[in-house]
Short mmCIF file of C-alpha atoms in Angstrom, two decimals:
data_model
loop_
_atom_site.label_atom_id
_atom_site.label_comp_id
_atom_site.label_asym_id
_atom_site.label_seq_id
_atom_site.Cartn_x
_atom_site.Cartn_y
_atom_site.Cartn_z
CA MET A 17 120.60 94.19 92.76
CA SER A 18 121.85 94.62 89.17
CA ALA A 19 121.95 90.83 88.56
CA ARG A 20 118.44 90.43 89.83
CA THR A 21 117.27 93.35 87.71
CA THR A 22 119.00 91.83 84.66
CA ALA A 23 117.34 88.45 85.22
CA GLU A 24 113.94 90.04 85.68
CA GLY A 25 114.43 92.15 82.55
CA TYR A 26 115.52 89.09 80.56
CA SER A 27 112.56 86.98 81.61
CA SER A 28 110.23 89.89 80.99
CA ALA A 29 111.65 90.32 77.48
CA LYS A 30 111.29 86.62 76.73
CA SER A 31 107.69 86.47 77.88
CA THR A 32 106.84 89.52 75.81
CA VAL A 33 108.36 88.08 72.59
CA HIS A 34 107.13 84.48 72.91
CA VAL A 35 103.43 85.01 73.59
CA PRO A 36 101.09 85.68 70.60
CA ASP A 37 97.96 87.70 71.24
CA TRP A 38 94.83 88.75 69.34
CA GLN A 39 96.46 91.89 68.01
CA VAL A 40 99.30 89.86 66.47
CA LEU A 41 96.81 87.49 64.86
CA ASN A 42 94.89 90.43 63.43
CA LEU A 43 98.08 91.90 61.94
CA PHE A 44 99.03 88.55 60.38
CA ASN A 45 95.58 88.27 58.86
CA GLN A 46 95.79 91.77 57.42
CA TYR A 47 99.13 90.82 55.83
CA ARG A 48 97.49 87.77 54.19
CA PHE A 49 94.64 89.90 52.88
CA LEU A 50 97.04 92.41 51.32
CA LEU A 51 99.10 89.57 49.81
CA LEU A 52 96.00 88.01 48.23
CA LEU A 53 94.80 91.39 46.99
CA ALA A 54 98.17 92.05 45.31
CA SER A 55 98.44 88.56 43.77
CA GLY A 56 94.81 88.64 42.58
CA SER A 57 95.32 92.06 40.97
CA VAL A 58 98.39 90.81 39.11
CA TYR A 59 96.69 87.60 37.97
CA TYR A 60 93.30 88.98 36.90
CA LEU A 61 94.22 92.47 35.67
CA SER A 62 97.57 91.88 33.95
CA GLU A 63 97.37 90.08 30.58
CA ASP A 64 101.14 89.83 30.07
CA GLN A 65 102.25 88.27 33.36
CA LEU A 66 104.08 84.95 32.96
CA THR A 67 104.31 83.72 36.56
CA LEU A 68 101.04 83.29 38.46
CA GLY A 69 98.93 80.32 37.34
CA THR A 70 101.11 79.54 34.32
CA ARG A 71 101.20 75.80 35.01
CA ASN A 72 97.60 75.29 36.11
CA GLY A 73 95.36 78.34 35.95
CA PRO A 74 92.15 76.76 37.33
CA LEU A 75 94.07 75.28 40.29
CA PHE A 76 95.59 78.70 41.00
CA GLU A 77 92.15 80.33 40.91
CA VAL A 78 90.66 77.70 43.25
CA ALA A 79 93.63 77.93 45.65
CA HIS A 80 93.52 81.74 45.56
CA LEU A 81 89.79 81.79 46.28
CA GLY A 82 90.20 79.21 49.04
CA TYR A 83 93.01 81.29 50.55
CA LEU A 84 90.75 84.39 50.48
CA VAL A 85 87.83 82.53 52.10
CA THR A 86 90.20 81.17 54.76
CA THR A 87 91.53 84.66 55.48
CA LEU A 88 88.01 86.08 55.86
CA SER A 89 87.07 83.12 58.10
CA PHE A 90 90.09 83.80 60.29
CA ALA A 91 89.04 87.46 60.54
CA LEU A 92 85.64 86.36 61.86
CA LEU A 93 87.17 83.89 64.32
CA ILE A 94 89.56 86.56 65.60
CA ARG A 95 86.61 88.89 66.16
CA LEU A 96 84.70 86.16 68.01
CA ARG A 97 87.85 85.22 69.99
CA ARG A 98 87.13 81.53 69.35
CA PRO A 99 88.94 79.15 69.46
CA ALA A 100 91.87 80.10 71.74
CA VAL A 101 94.54 82.46 70.49
CA GLU A 102 97.33 79.85 70.36
CA THR A 103 95.11 77.36 68.51
CA GLN A 104 94.26 79.91 65.84
CA PHE A 105 97.89 81.04 65.64
CA TYR A 106 99.24 77.57 64.77
CA LEU A 107 96.25 76.73 62.55
CA GLN A 108 96.79 79.87 60.48
CA ASN A 109 100.46 79.05 59.93
CA TYR A 110 99.61 75.47 58.85
CA MET A 111 97.18 76.87 56.30
CA ASP A 112 99.76 79.44 55.12
CA ILE A 113 102.34 76.71 54.33
CA LEU A 114 99.80 74.49 52.60
CA LEU A 115 98.08 77.14 50.45
CA VAL A 116 101.28 78.98 49.49
CA CYS A 117 102.75 75.66 48.28
CA VAL A 118 99.58 74.98 46.21
CA LEU A 119 99.82 78.46 44.65
CA MET A 120 103.50 77.83 44.01
CA TYR A 121 102.76 74.46 42.28
CA ALA A 122 100.06 76.07 40.11
CA SER A 123 102.49 78.83 39.11
CA GLY A 124 105.41 76.61 38.08
CA GLY A 125 106.83 75.18 41.29
CA ILE A 126 109.97 76.37 42.97
CA GLN A 127 110.94 78.23 39.79
CA SER A 128 107.88 80.54 40.08
CA GLY A 129 109.59 82.77 42.66
CA LEU A 130 106.81 82.37 45.27
CA GLY A 131 109.14 80.52 47.67
CA PRO A 132 110.21 83.72 49.50
CA LEU A 133 106.61 84.04 50.73
CA LEU A 134 107.31 81.05 52.96
CA LEU A 135 110.45 82.78 54.27
CA ILE A 136 108.46 85.93 55.12
CA ASN A 137 105.72 83.96 56.87
CA LEU A 138 108.25 81.98 58.89
CA ALA A 139 110.18 85.13 59.89
CA LEU A 140 106.96 86.71 61.18
CA PHE A 141 105.98 83.47 62.92
CA SER A 142 109.39 83.24 64.65
CA GLN A 143 108.93 86.66 66.30
CA VAL A 144 106.11 85.35 68.50
CA SER A 145 107.14 81.75 68.92
CA THR A 146 109.83 79.71 70.61
CA ALA A 147 112.87 78.45 68.72
CA ARG A 148 111.55 74.88 68.96
CA HIS A 149 108.24 75.74 67.26
CA ALA A 150 109.97 77.91 64.64
CA LEU A 151 112.28 75.05 63.65
CA LEU A 152 109.29 72.66 63.59
CA PHE A 153 107.45 74.86 61.11
CA ALA A 154 110.65 75.27 59.08
CA ALA A 155 110.76 71.47 58.85
CA ILE A 156 107.08 71.26 57.88
CA GLY A 157 107.57 73.93 55.21
CA SER A 158 110.59 72.14 53.82
CA ILE A 159 108.71 68.82 53.65
CA VAL A 160 105.72 70.42 51.89
CA VAL A 161 108.01 72.10 49.32
CA ILE A 162 109.83 68.80 48.66
CA VAL A 163 106.48 67.00 48.21
CA GLU A 164 105.38 69.74 45.81
CA GLU A 165 108.54 69.29 43.73
CA LEU A 166 108.19 65.51 43.77
CA LEU A 167 104.63 65.82 42.46
CA SER A 168 105.90 68.11 39.72
CA ASN A 169 108.53 65.56 38.82
CA VAL A 170 106.03 62.67 38.71
CA LEU A 171 103.08 64.41 37.08
CA ILE A 172 104.84 66.70 34.65
CA GLY A 173 108.40 65.57 34.21
CA LYS A 174 111.94 66.07 35.35
CA GLN A 175 112.14 69.44 33.62
CA ALA A 176 109.41 70.79 35.95
CA ALA A 177 111.33 70.00 39.15
CA ASN A 178 114.36 71.79 40.57
CA PHE A 179 115.63 69.94 43.64
CA GLU A 180 118.72 72.17 44.01
CA ALA A 181 116.53 75.26 44.48
CA THR A 182 114.30 73.21 46.78
CA ALA A 183 117.31 72.34 48.97
CA VAL A 184 118.36 76.00 49.07
CA LEU A 185 114.83 77.10 50.05
CA GLY A 186 114.66 74.44 52.79
CA SER A 187 118.04 75.52 54.15
CA LEU A 188 116.92 79.16 54.17
CA LEU A 189 113.78 78.16 56.09
CA PHE A 190 115.87 76.56 58.83
CA ALA A 191 118.35 79.45 58.81
CA ILE A 192 115.58 82.06 59.16
CA ALA A 193 113.94 80.08 61.98
CA TRP A 194 117.22 79.84 63.91
CA VAL A 195 118.44 83.41 63.29
CA MET A 196 115.11 85.03 64.24
CA THR A 197 114.72 83.03 67.44
CA VAL A 198 118.26 82.74 68.83
CA PRO A 199 120.77 85.48 67.83
CA VAL A 200 118.23 88.20 67.08
CA ARG A 201 116.25 87.50 70.23
CA LYS A 202 119.35 87.49 72.42
CA ALA A 203 120.38 90.83 70.95
CA MET A 204 116.91 92.21 71.66
CA ASN A 205 117.00 90.89 75.22
CA ARG A 206 120.40 92.47 75.84
CA GLN A 207 119.08 95.78 74.56
CA LEU A 208 115.99 95.53 76.77
CA VAL A 209 118.09 94.65 79.82
CA ARG A 210 120.51 97.48 79.07
CA SER A 211 117.73 100.01 78.73
CA SER A 212 116.01 98.62 81.84
CA HIS A 213 119.26 98.83 83.81
CA SER A 214 119.92 102.38 82.63
CA ARG A 215 116.36 103.26 83.57
CA VAL A 216 116.86 101.81 87.07
CA VAL A 217 120.14 103.71 87.44
CA LEU A 218 118.41 106.87 86.27
CA ASP A 219 115.59 106.35 88.76
CA VAL A 220 118.09 105.87 91.60
CA GLU A 221 119.94 109.03 90.61
CA GLU A 222 116.70 110.99 90.38
CA ILE A 223 115.54 109.70 93.78
CA SER A 224 118.93 110.56 95.29
CA GLN A 225 118.77 114.08 93.86
CA LEU A 226 115.20 114.43 95.09
CA ASN A 227 116.18 113.29 98.60
CA GLU A 228 119.05 115.76 98.68
CA GLU A 229 116.74 118.55 97.53
CA ILE A 230 114.16 117.66 100.21
CA ILE A 231 116.82 117.55 102.93
CA ARG A 232 118.26 120.84 101.72
CA GLU A 233 114.87 122.58 101.87
CA LEU A 234 113.81 121.26 105.30
CA ASP A 235 113.05 123.86 107.96
CA SER A 236 114.84 121.66 110.48
CA GLY A 237 118.59 121.20 110.42
CA VAL A 238 119.82 117.72 109.43
CA VAL A 239 123.27 116.37 110.21
CA VAL A 240 124.34 112.77 109.46
CA ILE A 241 127.50 111.38 111.08
CA ASP A 242 129.18 108.01 110.60
CA PRO A 243 130.24 105.72 113.48
CA SER A 244 133.58 107.54 113.73
CA GLY A 245 131.89 110.91 114.23
CA GLN A 246 132.64 112.30 110.76
CA VAL A 247 129.90 114.51 109.32
CA GLN A 248 128.75 112.94 106.03
CA LEU A 249 125.73 115.13 105.30
CA ILE A 250 124.56 118.53 106.47
CA ASN A 251 121.85 120.71 104.99
CA ASP A 252 121.82 124.50 104.67
CA THR A 253 119.51 124.96 107.66
CA ALA A 254 121.91 123.06 109.95
CA ARG A 255 124.84 125.11 108.66
CA SER A 256 122.95 128.31 109.48
CA LEU A 257 121.90 127.12 112.95
CA LEU A 258 125.42 125.96 113.81
CA ALA A 259 127.09 129.04 112.26
CA ALA A 260 129.06 126.71 109.94
CA GLU A 261 128.20 128.19 106.53
CA PHE A 262 131.80 128.07 105.28
CA THR A 263 133.03 124.90 107.01
CA PRO A 264 134.26 122.35 104.41
CA MET A 265 132.99 118.75 104.56
CA PRO A 266 133.66 116.08 105.68
CA VAL A 267 134.66 117.22 109.14
CA HIS A 268 134.49 115.70 112.62
CA LEU A 269 131.44 116.67 114.66
CA ARG A 270 133.63 118.10 117.45
CA GLN A 271 135.26 120.49 115.00
CA LEU A 272 131.88 121.43 113.56
CA CYS A 273 130.20 122.20 116.91
CA VAL A 274 131.59 121.35 120.34
CA GLU A 275 128.24 121.95 122.05
CA LEU A 276 126.46 119.50 119.74
CA MET A 277 129.15 116.87 120.33
CA GLU A 278 128.76 117.24 124.09
CA SER A 279 124.97 116.94 123.78
CA LEU A 280 125.39 113.75 121.71
CA GLN A 281 127.75 112.24 124.29
CA ALA A 282 125.32 113.09 127.10
CA SER A 283 122.51 111.42 125.14
CA GLU A 284 124.61 108.27 124.62
CA ARG A 285 125.41 108.08 128.36
CA SER A 286 121.73 108.44 129.30
CA PRO A 287 119.58 107.20 126.38
CA THR A 288 116.35 107.40 128.40
CA ARG A 289 116.87 110.98 129.49
CA GLU A 290 114.98 113.63 127.56
CA THR A 291 117.21 115.62 125.23
CA ARG A 292 117.83 119.14 126.47
CA PRO A 293 118.43 122.27 124.39
CA PHE A 294 121.91 123.74 124.20
CA ASP A 295 123.27 127.18 123.29
CA ILE A 296 125.75 127.99 120.53
CA ALA A 297 128.52 130.04 122.12
CA SER A 298 129.33 132.04 118.97
CA THR A 299 125.75 133.14 118.25
CA GLY A 300 123.92 132.62 121.55
CA GLN A 301 121.19 130.72 119.70
CA SER A 302 119.36 127.94 121.54
CA LEU A 303 118.94 124.64 119.65
CA LEU A 304 116.98 121.50 120.48
CA PRO A 305 118.61 118.32 119.06
CA LYS A 306 117.06 114.93 118.36
CA PHE A 307 119.38 111.95 117.88
CA ILE A 308 118.20 109.06 115.67
CA PRO A 309 120.53 106.01 115.44
CA LEU A 310 120.98 104.59 111.93
CA SER A 311 120.79 100.89 111.10
CA ARG A 312 124.35 100.66 109.77
CA GLY A 313 125.92 102.77 112.49
CA GLY A 314 126.14 106.50 112.75
CA VAL A 315 123.51 108.97 113.89
CA LEU A 316 121.04 111.27 112.18
CA ILE A 317 120.79 114.53 114.13
CA LYS A 318 117.72 116.73 113.72
CA LEU A 319 118.14 120.32 114.89
CA ASP A 320 115.33 122.77 115.64
CA ASP A 321 115.42 126.38 116.74
CA HIS A 322 114.37 126.14 120.38
CA THR A 323 113.35 129.80 120.42
CA HIS A 324 110.97 129.16 117.52
CA ILE A 325 109.51 126.15 119.37
CA LEU A 326 108.91 128.30 122.42
CA GLN A 327 107.19 130.88 120.25
CA GLN A 328 104.89 128.22 118.84
CA PHE A 329 104.14 127.04 122.35
CA GLN A 330 103.48 130.64 123.29
CA GLN A 331 100.97 131.01 120.45
CA LEU A 332 99.12 127.91 121.64
CA LYS A 333 99.09 129.29 125.15
CA LEU A 334 97.74 132.60 123.89
CA ALA A 335 94.93 130.83 122.06
CA SER A 336 94.00 128.98 125.25
CA LEU A 337 94.09 132.18 127.26
CA GLY A 338 91.93 133.88 124.64
CA ARG A 339 89.25 131.22 124.97
CA MET A 340 89.53 131.38 128.75
CA SER A 341 89.19 135.18 128.79
CA ALA A 342 86.05 135.05 126.66
CA SER A 343 84.55 132.57 129.11
CA ILE A 344 85.52 134.76 132.06
CA ALA A 345 83.96 137.83 130.45
CA HIS A 346 80.68 135.98 130.01
CA GLU A 347 80.54 133.99 133.25
CA ILE A 348 81.97 136.49 135.77
CA ARG A 349 81.46 139.98 134.44
CA ASN A 350 77.68 139.82 134.25
CA PRO A 351 77.10 138.67 137.88
CA LEU A 352 79.89 141.03 138.99
CA GLY A 353 78.01 143.94 137.41
CA ALA A 354 74.87 142.91 139.25
CA ILE A 355 76.76 142.80 142.57
CA SER A 356 78.32 146.22 141.95
CA HIS A 357 74.93 147.70 141.08
CA ALA A 358 73.36 146.20 144.23
CA VAL A 359 76.15 147.72 146.38
CA GLN A 360 75.49 151.14 144.86
CA LEU A 361 71.76 150.87 145.60
CA ILE A 362 72.40 149.85 149.22
CA GLU A 363 74.79 152.82 149.64
CA GLU A 364 71.96 155.16 148.64
CA SER A 365 69.72 153.82 151.42
CA PRO A 366 69.07 156.52 154.15
CA GLN A 367 68.84 153.85 156.87
CA LEU A 368 72.39 152.58 156.31
CA ALA A 369 74.38 152.19 159.54
CA ALA A 370 78.04 153.25 159.80
CA ASN A 371 79.29 149.68 160.23
CA ASP A 372 77.30 148.56 157.20
CA ALA A 373 78.79 151.39 155.15
CA ASP A 374 82.31 150.15 155.94
CA LEU A 375 81.35 146.64 154.86
CA LEU A 376 79.91 148.01 151.63
CA GLN A 377 83.15 149.86 150.96
CA ILE A 378 85.06 146.62 151.38
CA ALA A 379 82.67 144.86 148.99
CA LYS A 380 82.95 147.73 146.50
CA ARG A 381 86.77 147.74 146.67
CA HIS A 382 87.02 143.99 146.05
CA THR A 383 84.45 144.21 143.28
CA LEU A 384 86.65 146.76 141.53
CA ARG A 385 89.66 144.49 142.07
CA ILE A 386 87.88 141.52 140.46
CA ASN A 387 86.87 143.74 137.56
CA ARG A 388 90.49 144.83 137.13
CA ILE A 389 91.61 141.17 137.06
CA ILE A 390 89.05 140.48 134.32
CA GLU A 391 90.30 143.46 132.30
CA ASP A 392 93.89 142.26 132.65
CA VAL A 393 92.98 138.78 131.50
CA LEU A 394 91.02 140.16 128.57
CA GLN A 395 94.13 142.03 127.49
CA LEU A 396 95.81 138.65 126.92
CA SER A 397 93.29 137.77 124.21
CA ASN A 398 93.14 141.23 122.66
CA ARG A 399 96.89 141.36 121.96
CA GLN A 400 97.24 138.28 119.80
CA GLN A 401 97.28 140.43 116.63
CA VAL A 402 100.72 142.03 116.35
CA ARG A 403 100.94 145.13 114.14
CA SER A 404 104.69 145.66 114.14
CA SER A 405 106.26 148.63 112.41
CA GLU A 406 109.59 150.39 112.53
CA VAL A 407 109.10 153.25 115.00
CA SER A 408 111.22 155.96 116.60
CA VAL A 409 111.39 154.53 120.11
CA ASP A 410 112.66 157.79 121.64
CA GLU A 411 109.67 159.71 120.30
CA GLN A 412 107.31 156.96 121.47
CA VAL A 413 108.76 157.12 125.01
CA GLN A 414 108.55 160.91 125.09
CA ASP A 415 104.90 160.82 124.01
CA PHE A 416 104.09 158.18 126.62
CA ALA A 417 105.72 160.21 129.41
CA GLN A 418 103.67 163.28 128.59
CA ARG A 419 100.38 161.35 128.64
CA PHE A 420 101.24 159.43 131.83
CA ILE A 421 102.18 162.63 133.66
CA ALA A 422 98.97 164.35 132.54
CA GLU A 423 96.61 161.48 133.41
CA ASN A 424 98.19 160.74 136.79
CA GLU A 425 98.73 164.42 137.71
CA LEU A 426 102.47 164.00 138.29
CA SER A 427 105.16 166.63 138.28
CA SER A 428 107.99 166.66 135.77
CA GLU A 429 110.38 165.64 138.58
CA GLN A 430 108.37 162.49 139.38
CA LEU A 431 108.78 161.08 135.86
CA THR A 432 111.90 161.94 133.93
CA VAL A 433 112.94 160.75 130.48
CA VAL A 434 116.45 160.51 129.01
CA THR A 435 116.57 159.39 125.36
CA GLU A 436 118.76 159.23 122.32
CA PRO A 437 117.62 158.55 118.72
CA CYS A 438 116.63 154.87 118.53
CA ARG A 439 114.59 152.82 116.07
CA ALA A 440 113.16 149.32 116.44
CA LEU A 441 110.47 147.06 115.02
CA VAL A 442 107.64 146.80 117.54
CA ASP A 443 103.89 147.21 117.90
CA PRO A 444 103.48 150.81 119.18
CA GLY A 445 100.34 149.90 121.13
CA HIS A 446 102.07 147.01 122.88
CA LEU A 447 105.10 149.16 123.75
CA ASP A 448 102.83 151.81 125.22
CA GLN A 449 101.01 149.19 127.31
CA VAL A 450 104.30 147.74 128.60
CA LEU A 451 105.55 151.17 129.73
CA TRP A 452 102.17 152.02 131.25
CA ASN A 453 102.03 148.78 133.28
CA LEU A 454 105.61 149.22 134.54
CA CYS A 455 105.03 152.80 135.72
CA THR A 456 101.65 151.89 137.24
CA ASN A 457 103.28 148.99 139.14
CA ALA A 458 105.94 151.35 140.45
CA GLN A 459 103.24 153.59 141.92
CA LEU A 460 101.07 150.73 143.19
CA HIS A 461 103.80 148.84 145.02
CA ASN A 462 105.09 151.95 146.80
CA ASP A 463 101.63 152.89 148.12
CA SER A 464 101.39 156.58 148.85
CA ARG A 465 105.12 157.22 149.06
CA SER A 466 106.40 159.90 146.76
CA ILE A 467 108.74 158.17 144.30
CA THR A 468 110.49 159.21 141.13
CA ILE A 469 110.48 157.17 137.95
CA ARG A 470 113.21 157.45 135.36
CA ILE A 471 112.94 156.12 131.80
CA SER A 472 116.02 155.98 129.59
CA CYS A 473 116.17 154.91 125.97
CA TRP A 474 119.52 154.08 124.38
CA GLN A 475 121.34 151.84 121.91
CA SER A 476 123.95 149.21 122.73
CA ASP A 477 127.20 148.70 120.86
CA ARG A 478 125.49 146.03 118.69
CA GLY A 479 122.79 148.51 117.64
CA THR A 480 120.07 147.01 119.84
CA THR A 481 117.53 149.39 121.37
CA LEU A 482 117.14 149.16 125.16
CA ILE A 483 114.65 150.86 127.47
CA ASP A 484 115.35 151.13 131.21
CA VAL A 485 112.50 151.84 133.64
CA MET A 486 113.83 152.62 137.15
CA ASP A 487 112.32 153.92 140.38
CA ASN A 488 113.66 154.77 143.82
CA GLY A 489 111.02 152.80 145.73
CA CYS A 490 111.31 149.85 148.09
CA GLY A 491 112.64 147.51 145.40
CA ILE A 492 112.09 143.79 144.89
CA SER A 493 113.46 141.03 147.10
CA ASP A 494 115.53 138.19 145.66
CA MET A 495 112.83 135.67 146.60
CA ASP A 496 110.18 137.64 144.73
CA LYS A 497 112.38 137.98 141.64
CA GLU A 498 112.21 134.21 141.03
CA ASN A 499 108.42 134.32 140.56
CA LEU A 500 108.16 137.90 139.34
CA PHE A 501 106.72 137.17 135.91
CA GLU A 502 104.47 134.27 136.93
CA PRO A 503 100.72 134.82 136.46
CA PHE A 504 98.67 135.73 139.55
CA TYR A 505 101.81 136.24 141.64
CA SER A 506 101.71 139.59 143.41
CA THR A 507 103.60 141.16 146.30
CA HIS A 508 100.87 143.73 146.94
CA HIS A 509 97.49 143.04 148.50
CA ALA A 510 95.71 145.13 145.85
CA GLY A 511 97.62 143.67 142.90
CA THR A 512 96.18 141.16 140.45
CA GLY A 513 99.46 139.36 139.74
CA LEU A 514 98.94 139.77 136.00
CA GLY A 515 100.68 143.04 135.26
CA LEU A 516 104.25 141.76 134.83
CA PHE A 517 103.00 138.54 133.26
CA ILE A 518 101.21 140.53 130.57
CA ILE A 519 104.32 142.69 130.09
CA ARG A 520 106.49 139.62 129.48
CA GLU A 521 103.94 138.12 127.09
CA LEU A 522 103.75 141.36 125.12
CA CYS A 523 107.53 141.46 124.84
CA GLU A 524 107.75 137.85 123.66
CA ILE A 525 105.23 138.19 120.83
CA ASN A 526 107.18 141.27 119.65
CA LYS A 527 110.43 139.23 119.78
CA ALA A 528 111.66 141.43 122.60
CA SER A 529 112.70 140.56 126.14
CA ILE A 530 112.35 142.04 129.62
CA GLU A 531 114.45 141.41 132.70
CA CYS A 532 114.72 142.68 136.24
CA VAL A 533 118.19 144.19 136.60
CA PRO A 534 119.74 144.02 140.10
CA GLY A 535 120.19 147.40 141.77
CA ASP A 536 120.96 148.99 145.11
CA THR A 537 117.63 150.80 145.50
CA GLY A 538 114.24 150.59 143.87
CA ALA A 539 113.25 148.41 140.92
CA HIS A 540 115.02 148.38 137.58
CA PHE A 541 113.46 146.75 134.50
CA ARG A 542 115.22 146.58 131.12
CA ILE A 543 113.41 146.01 127.83
CA THR A 544 115.49 144.82 124.85
CA LEU A 545 113.80 145.43 121.50
CA SER A 546 114.60 143.76 118.18
CA ALA A 547 116.11 145.74 115.35
CA ALA A 548 114.41 145.63 111.94
CA GLN A 549 117.13 143.44 110.39
CA ASP A 550 116.86 140.93 113.27
CA MET A 551 113.11 140.57 112.74
CA ALA A 552 113.60 140.07 109.01
CA ALA A 553 116.19 137.34 109.63
#
């Protein structure tokens, strides 16, 4: 790559130096104008000067005026951009050599000191020309200077010519043409290539740093391993997910995380099988890996928090249920209200037979059941906004027990509460609804039997708040436990099958969990709430 970059930089430098353009022509013309202005000021304003026009004043004045007219003509041609830029470039340099030599002859020949003007013109010309053209113009300049000195020798005399100085000037013309086009240009090209190469290296380093920064800030964990299984790159998110914050790198993937290594091996054995999440034994966190083979061997592993993915899926499901509940409220509740009203009117009829009254009671009972299903479904859409706060769970449970006993006309023996000071981050309204649905289910599924409900609130050794809701009823069979939290699954003829489903959904959006704990008698549900520090993490 570096050789190719060097070659490209070299060719780019050459093309930049060797091609004249309109701006260069304009600068050259401005230089001529300033030169003529300075020489004209010295000649016409200084009475004591002994150089310009000393040999032939009228010829100097004519040449100077012709040079000025030529310069102004070139300015017009440059503005019109006609003829082509290269044509004007070479034409201007021909005129420079010719007119400078005429001015030099009129001022005393090579001894006038105007010869360096040819050196300056040739040095400028060599910057935007090839070495071949620069040497050609050096040869033309040398020939014109020799002719000028020969004319001086023939027309004036030997004392007017200085062929030694002419030879020195010609040699300097060739030396300037060669130095400005070969050594100087090579040095410039090397500098351009060096700066270009350093710029490329800098760009690569900046891109590498940018890539590392992007990988480091990704929400997903990234692990890159080589063909031998050595971890070559791991970002901070992956370290946190794998509980490897202080593990030095490089390290073998098996030493970093055994579970991830086993998942990778399972994926290699069955490439077409969908990747399954795995649990980290040390933290209990569930991760979903994605394995991407690299072109030169090795694997890029992308890690995502499976719990977070499930929460996102849950939010999408809640949005769908919210739209569904709004449709149900509009499409079912209105005709259901009309049916319920019609049943009430028929019940008020004095000619109602006893058999018809029983049928109306059945219709009324099922109407109320459908209405209760609608209310349960509507609760799914009304709970999407979570207003979590750190609450005293024991006080919340005590307050709930008092209200439930009062509204259901229970005795203090039928609902008992055992608590200890506990705090957790939860939506108080959602917690109250969960407890209310659990206690209502306990009463509903035991019909008219007199049962006792016991609620206990306590903290585990890890500081997690747990709430147990137990009853001494008929309990739940093992077959029913498998589908217990599924929507519209009910073991009671009057149940809607949404109570426990709503309870589980409420727990999930509060980052809590609920489970049915096995027991000898009755039903036992355990709610595990999140502590404030867990929610913040």
